[in-house]
Coordinates of C-alpha atoms and ligand atoms in Angstrom, one line a residue:
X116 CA 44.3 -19.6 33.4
X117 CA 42.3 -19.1 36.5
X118 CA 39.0 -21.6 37.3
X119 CA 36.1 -18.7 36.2
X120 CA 38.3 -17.4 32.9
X121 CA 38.1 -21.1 31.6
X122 CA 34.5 -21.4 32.3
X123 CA 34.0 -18.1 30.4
X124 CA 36.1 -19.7 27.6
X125 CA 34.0 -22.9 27.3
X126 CA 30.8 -20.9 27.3
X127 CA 32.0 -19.2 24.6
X128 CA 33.9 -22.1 22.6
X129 CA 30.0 -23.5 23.4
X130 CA 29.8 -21.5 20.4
X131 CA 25.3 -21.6 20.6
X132 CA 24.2 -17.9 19.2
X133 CA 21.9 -18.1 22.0
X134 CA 24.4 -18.4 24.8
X135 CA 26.8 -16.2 23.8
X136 CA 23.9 -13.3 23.5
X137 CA 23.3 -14.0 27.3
X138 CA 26.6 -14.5 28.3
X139 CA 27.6 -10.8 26.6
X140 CA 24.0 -9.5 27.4
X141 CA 23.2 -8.5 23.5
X142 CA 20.6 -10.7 23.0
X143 CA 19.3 -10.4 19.5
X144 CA 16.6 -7.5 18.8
X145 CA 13.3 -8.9 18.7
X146 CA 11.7 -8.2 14.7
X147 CA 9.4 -5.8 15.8
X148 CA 12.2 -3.1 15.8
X149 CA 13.5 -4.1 12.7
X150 CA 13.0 -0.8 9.7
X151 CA 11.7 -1.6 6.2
X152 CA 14.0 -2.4 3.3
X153 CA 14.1 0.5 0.7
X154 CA 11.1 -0.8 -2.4
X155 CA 13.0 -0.7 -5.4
X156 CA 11.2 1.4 -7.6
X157 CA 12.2 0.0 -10.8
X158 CA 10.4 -3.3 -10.0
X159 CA 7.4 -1.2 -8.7
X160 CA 7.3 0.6 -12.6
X161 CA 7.5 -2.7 -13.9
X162 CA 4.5 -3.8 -12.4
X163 CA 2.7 -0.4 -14.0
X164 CA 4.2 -2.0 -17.1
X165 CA 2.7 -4.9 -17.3
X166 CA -1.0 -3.0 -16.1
X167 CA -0.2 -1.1 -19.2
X168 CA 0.4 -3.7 -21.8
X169 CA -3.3 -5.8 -19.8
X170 CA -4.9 -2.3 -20.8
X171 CA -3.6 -2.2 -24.6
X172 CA -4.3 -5.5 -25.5
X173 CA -8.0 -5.3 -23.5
X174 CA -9.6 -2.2 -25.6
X175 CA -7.2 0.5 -23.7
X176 CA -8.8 0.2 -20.0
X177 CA -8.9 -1.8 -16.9
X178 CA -12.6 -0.9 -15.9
X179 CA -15.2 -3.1 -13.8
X180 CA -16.8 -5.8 -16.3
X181 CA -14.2 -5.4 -18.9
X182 CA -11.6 -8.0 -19.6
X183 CA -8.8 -5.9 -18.6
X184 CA -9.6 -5.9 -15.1
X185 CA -9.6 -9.5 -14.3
X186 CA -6.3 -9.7 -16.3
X187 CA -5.2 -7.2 -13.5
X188 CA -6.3 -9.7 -10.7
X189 CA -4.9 -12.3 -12.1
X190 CA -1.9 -10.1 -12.6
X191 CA -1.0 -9.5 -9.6
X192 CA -2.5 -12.8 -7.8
X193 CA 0.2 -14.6 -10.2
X194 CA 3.2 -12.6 -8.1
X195 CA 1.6 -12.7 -4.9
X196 CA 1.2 -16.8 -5.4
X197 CA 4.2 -17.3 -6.3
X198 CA 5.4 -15.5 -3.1
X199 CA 4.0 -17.4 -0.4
X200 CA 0.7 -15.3 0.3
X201 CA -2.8 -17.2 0.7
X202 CA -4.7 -15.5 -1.9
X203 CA -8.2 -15.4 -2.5
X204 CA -11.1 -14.0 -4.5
X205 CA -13.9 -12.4 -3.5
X206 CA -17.0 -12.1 -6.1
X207 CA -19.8 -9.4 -6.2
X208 CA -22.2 -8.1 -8.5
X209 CA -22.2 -4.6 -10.0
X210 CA -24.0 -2.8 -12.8
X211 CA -25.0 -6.2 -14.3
X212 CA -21.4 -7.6 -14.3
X213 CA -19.6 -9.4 -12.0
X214 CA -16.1 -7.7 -10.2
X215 CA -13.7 -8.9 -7.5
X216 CA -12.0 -7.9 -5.0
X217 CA -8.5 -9.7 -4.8
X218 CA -7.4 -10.5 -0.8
X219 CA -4.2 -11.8 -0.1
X220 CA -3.0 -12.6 3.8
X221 CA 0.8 -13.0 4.9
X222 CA 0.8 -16.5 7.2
X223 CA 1.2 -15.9 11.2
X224 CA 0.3 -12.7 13.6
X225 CA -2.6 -12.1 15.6
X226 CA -5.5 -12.0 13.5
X227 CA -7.8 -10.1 15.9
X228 CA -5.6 -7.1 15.3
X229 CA -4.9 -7.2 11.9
X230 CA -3.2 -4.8 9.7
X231 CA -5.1 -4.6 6.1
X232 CA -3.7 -2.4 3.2
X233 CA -5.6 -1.7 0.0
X234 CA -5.5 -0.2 -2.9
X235 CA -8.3 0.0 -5.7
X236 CA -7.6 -2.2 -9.2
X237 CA -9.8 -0.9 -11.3
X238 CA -9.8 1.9 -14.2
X239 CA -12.2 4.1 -15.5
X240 CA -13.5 3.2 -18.9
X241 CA -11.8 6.2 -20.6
X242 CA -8.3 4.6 -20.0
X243 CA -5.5 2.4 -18.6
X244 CA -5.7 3.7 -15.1
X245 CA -2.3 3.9 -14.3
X246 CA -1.5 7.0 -11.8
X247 CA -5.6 5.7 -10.8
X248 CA -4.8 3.4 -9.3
X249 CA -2.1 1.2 -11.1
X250 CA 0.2 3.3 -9.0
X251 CA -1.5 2.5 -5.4
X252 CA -2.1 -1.4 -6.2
X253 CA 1.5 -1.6 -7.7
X254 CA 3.1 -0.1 -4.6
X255 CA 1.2 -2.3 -2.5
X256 CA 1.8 -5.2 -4.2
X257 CA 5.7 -4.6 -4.3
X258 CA 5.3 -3.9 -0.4
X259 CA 3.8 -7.6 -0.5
X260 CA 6.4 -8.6 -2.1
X261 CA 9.2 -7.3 0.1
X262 CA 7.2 -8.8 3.1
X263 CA 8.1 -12.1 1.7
X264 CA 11.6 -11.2 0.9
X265 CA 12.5 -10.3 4.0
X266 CA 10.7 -13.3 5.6
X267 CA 8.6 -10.6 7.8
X268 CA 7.2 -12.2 11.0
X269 CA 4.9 -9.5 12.1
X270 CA 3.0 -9.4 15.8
X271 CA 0.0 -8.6 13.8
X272 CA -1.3 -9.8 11.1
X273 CA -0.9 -8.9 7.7
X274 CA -3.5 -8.4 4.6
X275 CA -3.1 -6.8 1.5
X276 CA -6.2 -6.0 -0.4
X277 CA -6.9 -4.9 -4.2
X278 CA -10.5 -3.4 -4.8
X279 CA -12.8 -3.8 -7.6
X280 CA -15.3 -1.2 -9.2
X281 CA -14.2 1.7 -6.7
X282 CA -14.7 4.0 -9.9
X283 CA -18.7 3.5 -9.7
X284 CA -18.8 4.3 -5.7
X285 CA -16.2 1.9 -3.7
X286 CA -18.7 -1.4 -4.9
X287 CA -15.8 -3.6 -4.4
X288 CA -14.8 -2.2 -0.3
X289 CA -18.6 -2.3 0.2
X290 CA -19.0 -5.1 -0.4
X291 CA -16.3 -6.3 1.8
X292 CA -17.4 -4.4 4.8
X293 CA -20.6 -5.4 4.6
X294 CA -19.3 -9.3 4.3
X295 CA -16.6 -8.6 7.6
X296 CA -19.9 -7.2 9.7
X297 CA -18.9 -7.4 13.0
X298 CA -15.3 -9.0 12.3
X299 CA -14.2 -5.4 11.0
X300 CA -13.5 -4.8 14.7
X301 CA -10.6 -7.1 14.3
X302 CA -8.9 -5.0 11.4
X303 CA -6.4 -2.4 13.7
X304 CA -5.7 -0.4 10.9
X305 CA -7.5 0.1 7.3
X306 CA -4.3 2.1 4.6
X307 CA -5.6 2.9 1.5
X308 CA -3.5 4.2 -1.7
X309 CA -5.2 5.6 -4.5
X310 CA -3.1 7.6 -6.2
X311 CA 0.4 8.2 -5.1
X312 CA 2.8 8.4 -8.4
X313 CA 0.9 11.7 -9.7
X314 CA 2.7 13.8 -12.3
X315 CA 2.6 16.9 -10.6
X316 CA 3.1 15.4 -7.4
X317 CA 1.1 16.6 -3.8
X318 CA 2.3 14.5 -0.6
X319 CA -1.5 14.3 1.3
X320 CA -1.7 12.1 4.1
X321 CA -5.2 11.1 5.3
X322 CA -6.1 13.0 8.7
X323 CA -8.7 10.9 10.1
X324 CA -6.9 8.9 12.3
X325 CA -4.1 11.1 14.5
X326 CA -1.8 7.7 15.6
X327 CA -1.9 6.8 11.8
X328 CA -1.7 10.0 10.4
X329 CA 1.4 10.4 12.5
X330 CA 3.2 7.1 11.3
X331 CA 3.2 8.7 7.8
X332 CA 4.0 12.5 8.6
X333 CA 7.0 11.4 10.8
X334 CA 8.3 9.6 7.8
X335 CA 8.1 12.1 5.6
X336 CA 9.5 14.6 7.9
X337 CA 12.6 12.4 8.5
X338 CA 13.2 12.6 4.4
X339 CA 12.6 16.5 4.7
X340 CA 9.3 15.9 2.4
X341 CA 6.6 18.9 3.5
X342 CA 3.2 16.9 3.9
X343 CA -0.5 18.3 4.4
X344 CA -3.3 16.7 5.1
X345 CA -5.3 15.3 3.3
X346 CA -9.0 16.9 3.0
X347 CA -10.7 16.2 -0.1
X348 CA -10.7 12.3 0.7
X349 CA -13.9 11.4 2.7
X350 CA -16.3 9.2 0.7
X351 CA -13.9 9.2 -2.1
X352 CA -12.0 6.5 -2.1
X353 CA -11.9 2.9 0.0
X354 CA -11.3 4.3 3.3
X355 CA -14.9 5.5 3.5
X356 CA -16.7 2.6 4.1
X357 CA -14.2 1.0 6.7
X358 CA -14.4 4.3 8.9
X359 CA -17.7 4.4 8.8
X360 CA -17.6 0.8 10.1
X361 CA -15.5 2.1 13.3
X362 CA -12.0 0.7 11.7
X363 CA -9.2 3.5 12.1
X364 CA -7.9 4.6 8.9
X365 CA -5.3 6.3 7.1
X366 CA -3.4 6.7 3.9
X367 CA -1.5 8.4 1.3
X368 CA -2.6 10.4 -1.9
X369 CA -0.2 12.2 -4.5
X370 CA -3.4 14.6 -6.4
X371 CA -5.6 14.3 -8.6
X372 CA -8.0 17.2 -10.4
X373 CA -6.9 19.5 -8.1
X374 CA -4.6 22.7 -9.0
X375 CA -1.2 22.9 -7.4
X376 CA -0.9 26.1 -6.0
X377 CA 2.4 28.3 -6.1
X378 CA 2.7 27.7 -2.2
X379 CA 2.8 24.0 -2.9
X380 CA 5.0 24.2 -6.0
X381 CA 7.4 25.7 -3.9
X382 CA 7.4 23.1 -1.3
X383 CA 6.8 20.1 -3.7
X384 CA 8.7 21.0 -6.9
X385 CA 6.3 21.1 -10.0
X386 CA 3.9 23.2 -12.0
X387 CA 2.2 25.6 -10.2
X388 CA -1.2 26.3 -11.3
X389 CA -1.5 22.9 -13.0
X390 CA -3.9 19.9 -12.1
X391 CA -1.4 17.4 -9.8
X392 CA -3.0 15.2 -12.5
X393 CA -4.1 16.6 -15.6
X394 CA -4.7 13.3 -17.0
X395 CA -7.4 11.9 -13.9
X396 CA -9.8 9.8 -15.6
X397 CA -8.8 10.5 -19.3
X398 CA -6.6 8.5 -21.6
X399 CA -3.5 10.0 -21.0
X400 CA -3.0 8.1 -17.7
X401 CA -0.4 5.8 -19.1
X402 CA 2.6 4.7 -17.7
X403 CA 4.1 7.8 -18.9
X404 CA 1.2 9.6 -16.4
X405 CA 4.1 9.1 -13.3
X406 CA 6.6 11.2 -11.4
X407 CA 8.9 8.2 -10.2
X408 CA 10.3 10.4 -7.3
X409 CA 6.9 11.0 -6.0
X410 CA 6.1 7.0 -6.6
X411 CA 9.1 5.9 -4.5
X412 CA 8.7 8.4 -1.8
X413 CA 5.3 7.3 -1.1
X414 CA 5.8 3.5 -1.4
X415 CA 8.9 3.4 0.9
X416 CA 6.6 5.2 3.2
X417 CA 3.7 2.2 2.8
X418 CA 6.5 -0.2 3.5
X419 CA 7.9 1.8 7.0
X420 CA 4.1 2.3 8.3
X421 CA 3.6 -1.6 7.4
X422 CA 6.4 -2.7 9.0
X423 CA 5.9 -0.4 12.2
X424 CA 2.5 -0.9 12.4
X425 CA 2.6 -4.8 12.5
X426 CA 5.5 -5.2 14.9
Ligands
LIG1029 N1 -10.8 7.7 -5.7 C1 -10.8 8.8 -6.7 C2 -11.0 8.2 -8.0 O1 -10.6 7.1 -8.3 C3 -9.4 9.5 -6.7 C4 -9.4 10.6 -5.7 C5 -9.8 11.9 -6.0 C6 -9.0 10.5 -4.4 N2 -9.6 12.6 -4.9 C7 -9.2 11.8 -3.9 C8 -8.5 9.5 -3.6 C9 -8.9 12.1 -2.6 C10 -8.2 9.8 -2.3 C11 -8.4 11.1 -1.8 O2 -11.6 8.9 -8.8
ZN1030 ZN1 -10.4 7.2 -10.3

């Protein structure tokens, strides 16, 4: 054995991970390249389960002031406890009653740039509120989860936000806003789900910031999913009040009263000529109110533009 071949072997035989990766040049990809897991959608519909059952045994809804929405929070806080998020509630006043908006950060990344996702947690009175917005704050919260199963050591920092009393005017992401002042110029990006497991399912993504809006379309367009954007959105959901604090924003949004026309049917599958949801802000939006396709496409998508947009 020449002099240099046995050095090579005791560098190796050194055995540390570290100096083999230098020795061979393959150093270990940094995180930030690494893709988001696939969200199993079964543990998403369980979540929309449980939402369900809060709404039966609180009078049928999940509304602002009634008991069922604070079962929600505490829902959902329970999970995100349990997995290692700092969780926290934030109280406000509204029609008399008081409503919260549920904040939940991942530990570690820059915090001047972080990355909030949101989704709103409360029904209408008329019903269980489970396409809107069971749908959005279960997809989120099982993107949460994932963050912690995968041990996710993002650049930027991570929170995941779940908004009360959206249904009388976005109270809850007001209220934060106006709380954040002139912190909001610390939030990078602002992704808000309300609605993405629609029956008769649209795939909308938000247009109002291009670098976002592309994160999502590419995603889609890698799965062979047609998207369009989404138009009907500003000032109707909890993106408003961020962009119009300056905060770049973006999202996803499966349909709601709207009527599918043929040209989408064709692209999207489904009933042309029928609401995307016929049962928006009525009783019938149970857990039965969901296309699961349309409910795993768009969460895997939440988890890819969370990953990517935190590394
Ligand atoms: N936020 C609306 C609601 O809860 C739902 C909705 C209707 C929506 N159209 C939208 C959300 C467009 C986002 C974009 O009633
Ligand atoms: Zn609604």
């Amino acid at each position: 054995m020449t002099r240099s071949s046995r050095i090579r072997r005791a560098a190796l035989a050194a055995g540390a991970c570290t100096a083999v990766a230098a020795l061979l040049g393959t150093a270990p990809a940094a995180q930030a390249t690494q893709a988001a897991p696939d969200i199993p959608v079964a543990a998403v519909k369980a979540h929309l389960a449980q939402l369900q059952s809060i709404a039966d045994a609180n009078g049928g809804n999940r509304a602002h002031g009634r008991p069922g929405y604070r079962a929600s929070v505490d829902y959902i806080k329970g999970k995100l406890d349990a997995a290692g998020f700092t969780t926290s509630l934030q109280p406000f006043t509204s029609g008399g009653a008081t409503g919260y908006n549920l904040i939940a950060d991942w530990p570690g990344g820059a915090e001047d740039a972080t990355v909030l996702t949101g989704s709103h947690l409360d029904s209408v009175d008329a019903g269980p509120g489970i396409n809107d917005n069971g749908s959005g704050s279960a997809g989120i919260l099982e993107v949460a989860l994932a963050v912690s199963r995968e041990h996710l050591k993002p650049a930027k920092h991570l929170r995941f936000a779940w908004w009360g009393d959206e249904e009388d005017g976005m109270v809850g992401s007001s209220h934060y806003v106006d709380a954040l002042g002139a912190d909001s110029s610390k939030i990078s990006a602002y992704l808000n789900f309300d609605m993405i497991g629609s029956p008769n399912p649209g795939y909308f993504v938000y247009d109002d910031d291009a670098k976002l809006e592309k994160v999502f379309k590419d995603w889609f367009a890698a799965k062979n999913i047609a998207t369009e954007p989404e138009t009907e959105g500003d000032g109707r959901s909890d993106h408003a009040p961020f962009k119009d604090a300056g905060v770049p924003v973006g999202g996803l949004f499966s349909g709601a009263d709207y009527i599918k026309t043929a040209a989408q049917a064709k692209a999207w599958g489904g009933t042309a000529g029928k609401a995307f949801d016929a049962c928006y802000h009525r009783s019938c939006d149970t857990s039965r109110n969901i296309d699961d396709t349309a409910l795993h496409n768009h969460t895997d998508a939440i988890a890819n533009a969370v990953w990517q947009l935190s590394s």
